[in-house]
Amino acid sequence: MMSSQSEPDFYGLGIAPKILEILARIKFKVPTPIQLKAIPLAIQGKDLVGIAQTGTGKTHAFIIPIVQQLVQKEGIGLVLAPTRELAIQIEEAAQVIAHSFGMRTACLIGGAPMPPQVQALRRNPRIVIATPGRLIDHMGQWNFLPDTVSILVLDEADRMLDMGFAPQIEKILRFLPKERQTMLFSATIPEEIIRIAATNMKLPVNVEIAPSGTTAERVTQELFIVKKDAKMKLLGKLLKQYHGAVLLFSRTKYNARKIVRQIREAGYRAAEIHSNRSLNQRREALEGFKSGKYKVLVATDIAARGIDVIGIELVINYDLPEDAQNYVHRIGRTARAGHPGHAISFATPDQKEDVRNIEKLIKGAIPVSRHPEVPTEQFIPPEQKSRHTHENRFQKKKQHRFRRF
């Protein structure tokens, strides 16, 4: 009799029985592709570079091997993350498994008071999750001794570089023991990461689940070409159309604040999350969004990686990102854990090049839509755009000249 091909599970990946019991208890039954490929290699102690789009279970792909190895050997597992929110969520995932083995964790993040973190470090944690700047603060005060690190993970490594953490990461790497296991996880792999991997890892295994720049599997995309002053009207129409949770991205924190105000005036509950908000404000906004208290969460790219929420119906790029790679991370906030999702982007008529860069990265065209109640535009051809810009400059010059008299 022929056996039917069964769905993969966590058995056979080299995971210890006690961890398998924990996974069963928390209803983790089917490993994601990145977990399937990365866990066996990481448990063997190999250096690896894991490339997978967001929402694919990367956290457990390194947390499970870290705990399992630390049961057998001395040292500390250090996880570096770009944002406070992401660091908190990694610690939450780590605690579920680590606490069963009597292992403590510590979360070292900026924007939070130092004394509780110092106390957590004095309790000899086996797993430390940190943002780079705050870790360096603790190293400088001798609260954290880097020579005890036996496993290092750089999570969302490309985002850390985007946020200007390269000097801090280099500094941390200089103090860590040469004999250690290093794992690097990311959705995209720019040149700088390849350089870091080449100089700081021993024959790393490349685990690529999808090509660098691949968007989340079940996300559909849509593009509206609208003038800047029509964006809010279009947003109002879309918020009536979509009834689930909406994550909206603004390019700047100042614009984020303005958008939140206008959304509230339209009668929707909204919160904002960006670098001007305190840690408590950001945490309240995220928890409120998860619980359904807020329909809309307005965020800047700096907070994008920490928003790990299942069930976001719609992602809106109110402003296109400055960096095309951030488009992939933004829309990866929907369609998580196998759920479907939708992403809508607003582009102004002069942003054809920005759209082209995104399409080049994702290797596909984003369908352009029109809304019956909002005037939509077309992209300005390059020659017309330069003429348009020149005319604007001329007009401004003329006005300036007249003002002098």
GROMACS .gro file of C-alpha atoms in nm:
model
  405
    1MET     CA    1   0.000   0.000   0.000
    2MET     CA    2   0.138   0.347  -0.098
    3SER     CA    3   0.172   0.595   0.186
    4SER     CA    4   0.046   0.947   0.129
    5GLN     CA    5   0.301   1.221   0.161
    6SER     CA    6   0.260   1.368   0.508
    7GLU     CA    7   0.304   1.732   0.608
    8PRO     CA    8   0.647   1.810   0.759
    9ASP     CA    9   0.665   1.837   1.138
   10PHE     CA   10   0.930   1.926   1.400
   11TYR     CA   11   1.032   1.561   1.449
   12GLY     CA   12   1.346   1.459   1.264
   13LEU     CA   13   1.505   1.808   1.281
   14GLY     CA   14   1.731   1.710   1.572
   15ILE     CA   15   1.522   1.898   1.829
   16ALA     CA   16   1.542   1.765   2.186
   17PRO     CA   17   1.229   1.583   2.315
   18LYS     CA   18   1.166   1.839   2.590
   19ILE     CA   19   1.158   2.124   2.333
   20LEU     CA   20   0.929   1.915   2.110
   21GLU     CA   21   0.691   1.887   2.407
   22ILE     CA   22   0.695   2.267   2.452
   23LEU     CA   23   0.626   2.321   2.079
   24ALA     CA   24   0.332   2.080   2.097
   25ARG     CA   25   0.200   2.262   2.405
   26ILE     CA   26   0.207   2.600   2.228
   27LYS     CA   27   0.039   2.443   1.921
   28PHE     CA   28   0.344   2.463   1.693
   29LYS     CA   29   0.282   2.167   1.463
   30VAL     CA   30   0.418   2.243   1.117
   31PRO     CA   31   0.759   2.410   1.076
   32THR     CA   32   0.786   2.695   0.829
   33PRO     CA   33   1.034   2.652   0.539
   34ILE     CA   34   1.303   2.862   0.713
   35GLN     CA   35   1.261   2.658   1.034
   36LEU     CA   36   1.277   2.333   0.838
   37LYS     CA   37   1.607   2.427   0.675
   38ALA     CA   38   1.777   2.637   0.943
   39ILE     CA   39   1.706   2.448   1.268
   40PRO     CA   40   1.903   2.127   1.188
   41LEU     CA   41   2.207   2.330   1.072
   42ALA     CA   42   2.192   2.569   1.369
   43ILE     CA   43   2.161   2.281   1.619
   44GLN     CA   44   2.483   2.138   1.468
   45GLY     CA   45   2.654   2.467   1.557
   46LYS     CA   46   2.707   2.583   1.198
   47ASP     CA   47   2.730   2.950   1.101
   48LEU     CA   48   2.444   3.040   0.872
   49VAL     CA   49   2.290   3.322   0.672
   50GLY     CA   50   1.910   3.283   0.661
   51ILE     CA   51   1.727   3.473   0.391
   52ALA     CA   52   1.348   3.469   0.417
   53GLN     CA   53   1.075   3.727   0.385
   54THR     CA   54   0.914   3.865   0.700
   55GLY     CA   55   0.643   3.667   0.879
   56THR     CA   56   0.802   3.328   0.811
   57GLY     CA   57   0.897   3.218   1.162
   58LYS     CA   58   1.262   3.327   1.170
   59THR     CA   59   1.258   3.387   1.548
   60HIS     CA   60   1.202   3.022   1.637
   61ALA     CA   61   1.452   2.918   1.368
   62PHE     CA   62   1.725   3.057   1.598
   63ILE     CA   63   1.566   3.047   1.945
   64ILE     CA   64   1.517   2.668   1.942
   65PRO     CA   65   1.885   2.595   1.850
   66ILE     CA   66   2.015   2.856   2.098
   67VAL     CA   67   1.829   2.698   2.393
   68GLN     CA   68   1.919   2.344   2.290
   69GLN     CA   69   2.290   2.424   2.258
   70LEU     CA   70   2.310   2.626   2.581
   71VAL     CA   71   2.175   2.324   2.770
   72GLN     CA   72   2.489   2.139   2.660
   73LYS     CA   73   2.757   2.408   2.681
   74GLU     CA   74   2.878   2.716   2.866
   75GLY     CA   75   2.826   3.070   2.745
   76ILE     CA   76   2.557   3.318   2.651
   77GLY     CA   77   2.333   3.346   2.346
   78LEU     CA   78   2.329   3.708   2.224
   79VAL     CA   79   2.060   3.828   1.982
   80LEU     CA   80   2.092   4.175   1.827
   81ALA     CA   81   1.776   4.334   1.685
   82PRO     CA   82   1.718   4.675   1.521
   83THR     CA   83   1.415   4.795   1.721
   84ARG     CA   84   1.286   4.785   2.076
   85GLU     CA   85   0.958   4.621   1.970
   86LEU     CA   86   1.132   4.340   1.785
   87ALA     CA   87   1.369   4.281   2.080
   88ILE     CA   88   1.072   4.255   2.320
   89GLN     CA   89   0.894   4.007   2.093
   90ILE     CA   90   1.207   3.793   2.055
   91GLU     CA   91   1.242   3.781   2.434
   92GLU     CA   92   0.878   3.676   2.471
   93ALA     CA   93   0.936   3.388   2.225
   94ALA     CA   94   1.263   3.292   2.399
   95GLN     CA   95   1.109   3.286   2.747
   96VAL     CA   96   0.848   3.026   2.652
   97ILE     CA   97   1.124   2.773   2.574
   98ALA     CA   98   1.415   2.893   2.792
   99HIS     CA   99   1.222   2.907   3.121
  100SER     CA  100   1.143   2.536   3.098
  101PHE     CA  101   1.517   2.473   3.123
  102GLY     CA  102   1.568   2.718   3.411
  103MET     CA  103   1.735   2.969   3.178
  104ARG     CA  104   1.686   3.338   3.239
  105THR     CA  105   1.666   3.602   2.966
  106ALA     CA  106   1.745   3.976   2.960
  107CYS     CA  107   1.617   4.239   2.718
  108LEU     CA  108   1.842   4.545   2.680
  109ILE     CA  109   1.673   4.823   2.485
  110GLY     CA  110   1.705   5.199   2.457
  111GLY     CA  111   1.424   5.419   2.587
  112ALA     CA  112   1.382   5.196   2.895
  113PRO     CA  113   1.545   5.262   3.235
  114MET     CA  114   1.889   5.109   3.294
  115PRO     CA  115   1.855   4.981   3.659
  116PRO     CA  116   1.604   4.698   3.584
  117GLN     CA  117   1.828   4.588   3.295
  118VAL     CA  118   2.133   4.589   3.522
  119GLN     CA  119   1.937   4.375   3.771
  120ALA     CA  120   1.841   4.133   3.491
  121LEU     CA  121   2.209   4.102   3.390
  122ARG     CA  122   2.314   4.035   3.751
  123ARG     CA  123   2.081   3.733   3.755
  124ASN     CA  124   2.314   3.565   3.501
  125PRO     CA  125   2.084   3.533   3.200
  126ARG     CA  126   2.178   3.271   2.941
  127ILE     CA  127   2.005   3.457   2.655
  128VAL     CA  128   2.044   3.832   2.605
  129ILE     CA  129   1.840   4.019   2.344
  130ALA     CA  130   1.954   4.375   2.276
  131THR     CA  131   1.948   4.672   2.047
  132PRO     CA  132   2.310   4.761   1.951
  133GLY     CA  133   2.330   5.105   2.114
  134ARG     CA  134   2.199   4.993   2.452
  135LEU     CA  135   2.425   4.684   2.452
  136ILE     CA  136   2.729   4.910   2.403
  137ASP     CA  137   2.608   5.125   2.697
  138HIS     CA  138   2.606   4.815   2.920
  139MET     CA  139   2.942   4.697   2.787
  140GLY     CA  140   3.089   5.040   2.869
  141GLN     CA  141   2.969   5.009   3.230
  142TRP     CA  142   3.095   4.648   3.262
  143ASN     CA  143   2.737   4.522   3.313
  144PHE     CA  144   2.772   4.288   3.017
  145LEU     CA  145   3.089   4.091   2.942
  146PRO     CA  146   3.106   4.013   2.568
  147ASP     CA  147   3.373   3.743   2.612
  148THR     CA  148   3.104   3.508   2.750
  149VAL     CA  149   2.909   3.500   2.419
  150SER     CA  150   2.915   3.159   2.252
  151ILE     CA  151   2.625   3.213   2.005
  152LEU     CA  152   2.551   3.538   1.822
  153VAL     CA  153   2.241   3.615   1.614
  154LEU     CA  154   2.198   3.928   1.401
  155ASP     CA  155   1.823   3.947   1.334
  156GLU     CA  156   1.684   4.174   1.061
  157ALA     CA  157   2.047   4.251   0.980
  158ASP     CA  158   1.970   4.462   0.673
  159ARG     CA  159   1.739   4.683   0.876
  160MET     CA  160   2.011   4.739   1.136
  161LEU     CA  161   2.240   4.865   0.861
  162ASP     CA  162   1.963   5.085   0.716
  163MET     CA  163   1.921   5.244   1.058
  164GLY     CA  164   2.291   5.330   1.080
  165PHE     CA  165   2.391   5.060   1.331
  166ALA     CA  166   2.691   4.941   1.124
  167PRO     CA  167   2.955   5.116   1.348
  168GLN     CA  168   2.798   4.973   1.667
  169ILE     CA  169   2.775   4.622   1.519
  170GLU     CA  170   3.141   4.641   1.412
  171LYS     CA  171   3.236   4.753   1.763
  172ILE     CA  172   3.041   4.470   1.930
  173LEU     CA  173   3.190   4.211   1.690
  174ARG     CA  174   3.544   4.326   1.781
  175PHE     CA  175   3.487   4.236   2.148
  176LEU     CA  176   3.321   3.898   2.094
  177PRO     CA  177   3.520   3.572   2.111
  178LYS     CA  178   3.641   3.444   1.774
  179GLU     CA  179   3.527   3.093   1.868
  180ARG     CA  180   3.152   3.132   1.852
  181GLN     CA  181   2.857   3.039   1.635
  182THR     CA  182   2.715   3.326   1.427
  183MET     CA  183   2.373   3.333   1.260
  184LEU     CA  184   2.249   3.617   1.045
  185PHE     CA  185   1.882   3.649   0.944
  186SER     CA  186   1.734   3.894   0.698
  187ALA     CA  187   1.475   3.945   0.425
  188THR     CA  188   1.724   4.109   0.189
  189ILE     CA  189   2.101   4.076   0.161
  190PRO     CA  190   2.276   4.395   0.052
  191GLU     CA  191   2.653   4.407  -0.016
  192GLU     CA  192   2.739   4.529   0.335
  193ILE     CA  193   2.587   4.217   0.489
  194ILE     CA  194   2.784   3.992   0.255
  195ARG     CA  195   3.099   4.172   0.374
  196ILE     CA  196   3.007   4.129   0.743
  197ALA     CA  197   2.933   3.760   0.684
  198ALA     CA  198   3.262   3.705   0.498
  199THR     CA  199   3.476   3.871   0.768
  200ASN     CA  200   3.294   3.746   1.080
  201MET     CA  201   3.163   3.400   0.999
  202LYS     CA  202   3.327   3.060   0.945
  203LEU     CA  203   3.213   2.901   0.617
  204PRO     CA  204   2.851   3.012   0.662
  205VAL     CA  205   2.577   2.799   0.508
  206ASN     CA  206   2.336   3.004   0.296
  207VAL     CA  207   1.972   2.914   0.366
  208GLU     CA  208   1.753   3.102   0.117
  209ILE     CA  209   1.381   3.033   0.131
  210ALA     CA  210   1.291   3.293  -0.128
  211PRO     CA  211   1.509   3.517  -0.343
  212SER     CA  212   1.625   3.836  -0.170
  213GLY     CA  213   1.345   4.091  -0.210
  214THR     CA  214   1.061   3.839  -0.242
  215THR     CA  215   0.732   3.959  -0.099
  216ALA     CA  216   0.520   3.757   0.145
  217GLU     CA  217   0.352   3.469  -0.035
  218ARG     CA  218  -0.018   3.549   0.010
  219VAL     CA  219  -0.010   3.929  -0.015
  220THR     CA  220  -0.187   4.099  -0.306
  221GLN     CA  221  -0.075   4.446  -0.415
  222GLU     CA  222  -0.236   4.755  -0.560
  223LEU     CA  223  -0.116   5.103  -0.661
  224PHE     CA  224  -0.304   5.433  -0.681
  225ILE     CA  225  -0.145   5.731  -0.857
  226VAL     CA  226  -0.281   6.038  -0.677
  227LYS     CA  227  -0.179   6.396  -0.617
  228LYS     CA  228  -0.047   6.464  -0.268
  229ASP     CA  229  -0.353   6.667  -0.168
  230ALA     CA  230  -0.591   6.383  -0.271
  231LYS     CA  231  -0.424   6.118  -0.054
  232MET     CA  232  -0.635   6.183   0.256
  233LYS     CA  233  -0.959   6.169   0.059
  234LEU     CA  234  -0.856   5.834  -0.092
  235LEU     CA  235  -0.756   5.705   0.253
  236GLY     CA  236  -1.102   5.794   0.387
  237LYS     CA  237  -1.268   5.592   0.109
  238LEU     CA  238  -1.042   5.292   0.172
  239LEU     CA  239  -1.103   5.293   0.548
  240LYS     CA  240  -1.478   5.265   0.478
  241GLN     CA  241  -1.411   4.974   0.243
  242TYR     CA  242  -1.182   4.769   0.472
  243HIS     CA  243  -1.318   4.664   0.810
  244GLY     CA  244  -1.014   4.486   0.960
  245ALA     CA  245  -0.688   4.611   1.112
  246VAL     CA  246  -0.500   4.863   0.894
  247LEU     CA  247  -0.128   4.937   0.923
  248LEU     CA  248  -0.034   5.263   0.751
  249PHE     CA  249   0.321   5.375   0.672
  250SER     CA  250   0.433   5.737   0.663
  251ARG     CA  251   0.780   5.845   0.553
  252THR     CA  252   0.826   6.089   0.843
  253LYS     CA  253   0.718   6.099   1.207
  254TYR     CA  254   0.579   6.454   1.160
  255ASN     CA  255   0.351   6.336   0.880
  256ALA     CA  256   0.255   6.030   1.090
  257ARG     CA  257   0.127   6.260   1.366
  258LYS     CA  258  -0.073   6.466   1.114
  259ILE     CA  259  -0.226   6.156   0.952
  260VAL     CA  260  -0.330   6.012   1.291
  261ARG     CA  261  -0.503   6.339   1.377
  262GLN     CA  262  -0.697   6.339   1.049
  263ILE     CA  263  -0.795   5.971   1.082
  264ARG     CA  264  -0.930   6.041   1.432
  265GLU     CA  265  -1.124   6.341   1.302
  266ALA     CA  266  -1.283   6.105   1.046
  267GLY     CA  267  -1.414   5.895   1.337
  268TYR     CA  268  -1.166   5.606   1.347
  269ARG     CA  269  -0.955   5.497   1.644
  270ALA     CA  270  -0.587   5.532   1.553
  271ALA     CA  271  -0.245   5.524   1.720
  272GLU     CA  272   0.106   5.618   1.608
  273ILE     CA  273   0.440   5.444   1.649
  274HIS     CA  274   0.770   5.616   1.566
  275SER     CA  275   1.097   5.731   1.725
  276ASN     CA  276   0.942   6.038   1.894
  277ARG     CA  277   0.714   5.815   2.103
  278SER     CA  278   0.834   5.679   2.437
  279LEU     CA  279   0.873   5.304   2.485
  280ASN     CA  280   0.553   5.292   2.692
  281GLN     CA  281   0.360   5.488   2.428
  282ARG     CA  282   0.486   5.257   2.154
  283ARG     CA  283   0.401   4.949   2.357
  284GLU     CA  284   0.049   5.079   2.433
  285ALA     CA  285  -0.007   5.160   2.064
  286LEU     CA  286   0.106   4.812   1.957
  287GLU     CA  287  -0.095   4.630   2.225
  288GLY     CA  288  -0.401   4.845   2.146
  289PHE     CA  289  -0.366   4.761   1.777
  290LYS     CA  290  -0.332   4.387   1.854
  291SER     CA  291  -0.638   4.387   2.083
  292GLY     CA  292  -0.857   4.579   1.835
  293LYS     CA  293  -0.871   4.899   2.041
  294TYR     CA  294  -0.723   5.083   1.742
  295LYS     CA  295  -0.835   5.014   1.385
  296VAL     CA  296  -0.538   5.197   1.232
  297LEU     CA  297  -0.174   5.199   1.340
  298VAL     CA  298   0.039   5.466   1.171
  299ALA     CA  299   0.410   5.385   1.166
  300THR     CA  300   0.740   5.499   1.018
  301ASP     CA  301   0.997   5.253   0.880
  302ILE     CA  302   1.196   5.271   1.204
  303ALA     CA  303   0.915   5.079   1.377
  304ALA     CA  304   0.817   4.852   1.089
  305ARG     CA  305   1.022   4.549   1.193
  306GLY     CA  306   0.879   4.530   1.543
  307ILE     CA  307   0.517   4.498   1.432
  308ASP     CA  308   0.464   4.124   1.441
  309VAL     CA  309   0.083   4.107   1.441
  310ILE     CA  310  -0.115   3.824   1.283
  311GLY     CA  311  -0.439   3.935   1.120
  312ILE     CA  312  -0.349   4.274   0.968
  313GLU     CA  313  -0.598   4.297   0.682
  314LEU     CA  314  -0.442   4.587   0.497
  315VAL     CA  315  -0.106   4.765   0.474
  316ILE     CA  316  -0.119   5.114   0.322
  317ASN     CA  317   0.195   5.286   0.198
  318TYR     CA  318   0.061   5.640   0.239
  319ASP     CA  319   0.411   5.750   0.138
  320LEU     CA  320   0.637   5.527  -0.069
  321PRO     CA  321   0.952   5.428   0.125
  322GLU     CA  322   1.281   5.604   0.053
  323ASP     CA  323   1.449   5.267   0.007
  324ALA     CA  324   1.279   5.012  -0.223
  325GLN     CA  325   1.383   4.726   0.010
  326ASN     CA  326   1.166   4.872   0.285
  327TYR     CA  327   0.863   4.812   0.060
  328VAL     CA  328   0.915   4.437   0.103
  329HIS     CA  329   0.938   4.470   0.482
  330ARG     CA  330   0.636   4.697   0.503
  331ILE     CA  331   0.397   4.480   0.304
  332GLY     CA  332   0.532   4.171   0.485
  333ARG     CA  333   0.343   4.293   0.792
  334THR     CA  334   0.025   4.151   0.633
  335ALA     CA  335  -0.021   3.795   0.500
  336ARG     CA  336   0.167   3.654   0.802
  337ALA     CA  337   0.166   3.294   0.923
  338GLY     CA  338  -0.011   3.168   0.611
  339HIS     CA  339  -0.298   3.423   0.624
  340PRO     CA  340  -0.396   3.628   0.316
  341GLY     CA  341  -0.338   4.004   0.311
  342HIS     CA  342  -0.349   4.311   0.089
  343ALA     CA  343  -0.114   4.608   0.037
  344ILE     CA  344  -0.210   4.940  -0.120
  345SER     CA  345   0.045   5.206  -0.215
  346PHE     CA  346  -0.010   5.573  -0.295
  347ALA     CA  347   0.231   5.723  -0.550
  348THR     CA  348   0.234   6.082  -0.668
  349PRO     CA  349   0.257   6.146  -1.046
  350ASP     CA  350   0.632   6.227  -1.022
  351GLN     CA  351   0.724   5.900  -0.842
  352LYS     CA  352   0.745   5.672  -1.145
  353GLU     CA  353   1.115   5.602  -1.079
  354ASP     CA  354   1.045   5.501  -0.717
  355VAL     CA  355   0.774   5.259  -0.833
  356ARG     CA  356   1.007   5.119  -1.101
  357ASN     CA  357   1.277   5.052  -0.837
  358ILE     CA  358   1.027   4.863  -0.620
  359GLU     CA  359   0.902   4.658  -0.917
  360LYS     CA  360   1.260   4.576  -1.014
  361LEU     CA  361   1.327   4.448  -0.661
  362ILE     CA  362   1.010   4.236  -0.634
  363LYS     CA  363   1.047   4.122  -0.997
  364GLY     CA  364   0.690   4.206  -1.091
  365ALA     CA  365   0.455   4.491  -1.179
  366ILE     CA  366   0.218   4.635  -0.915
  367PRO     CA  367  -0.135   4.662  -1.063
  368VAL     CA  368  -0.255   5.023  -1.095
  369SER     CA  369  -0.612   5.093  -0.972
  370ARG     CA  370  -0.854   5.383  -0.999
  371HIS     CA  371  -1.113   5.491  -0.744
  372PRO     CA  372  -1.451   5.607  -0.878
  373GLU     CA  373  -1.478   5.889  -0.620
  374VAL     CA  374  -1.118   6.015  -0.613
  375PRO     CA  375  -0.945   6.168  -0.917
  376THR     CA  376  -0.649   5.951  -1.014
  377GLU     CA  377  -0.351   6.064  -1.218
  378GLN     CA  378  -0.093   5.923  -1.455
  379PHE     CA  379   0.282   5.921  -1.416
  380ILE     CA  380   0.454   6.229  -1.556
  381PRO     CA  381   0.686   6.127  -1.843
  382PRO     CA  382   1.055   6.202  -1.759
  383GLU     CA  383   1.093   6.486  -2.016
  384GLN     CA  384   0.769   6.650  -1.900
  385LYS     CA  385   0.874   6.609  -1.537
  386SER     CA  386   1.205   6.791  -1.589
  387ARG     CA  387   1.027   7.070  -1.779
  388HIS     CA  388   0.766   7.091  -1.503
  389THR     CA  389   1.042   7.118  -1.237
  390HIS     CA  390   1.224   7.385  -1.441
  391GLU     CA  391   0.902   7.589  -1.477
  392ASN     CA  392   0.840   7.566  -1.101
  393ARG     CA  393   1.192   7.690  -1.031
  394PHE     CA  394   1.144   7.975  -1.277
  395GLN     CA  395   0.813   8.073  -1.113
  396LYS     CA  396   0.973   8.071  -0.765
  397LYS     CA  397   1.264   8.282  -0.889
  398LYS     CA  398   1.026   8.531  -1.048
  399GLN     CA  399   0.819   8.557  -0.730
  400HIS     CA  400   1.135   8.603  -0.523
  401ARG     CA  401   1.257   8.881  -0.758
  402PHE     CA  402   0.925   9.069  -0.732
  403ARG     CA  403   0.921   9.039  -0.353
  404ARG     CA  404   1.241   9.239  -0.333
  405PHE     CA  405   1.068   9.554  -0.466
   0.00000   0.00000   0.00000
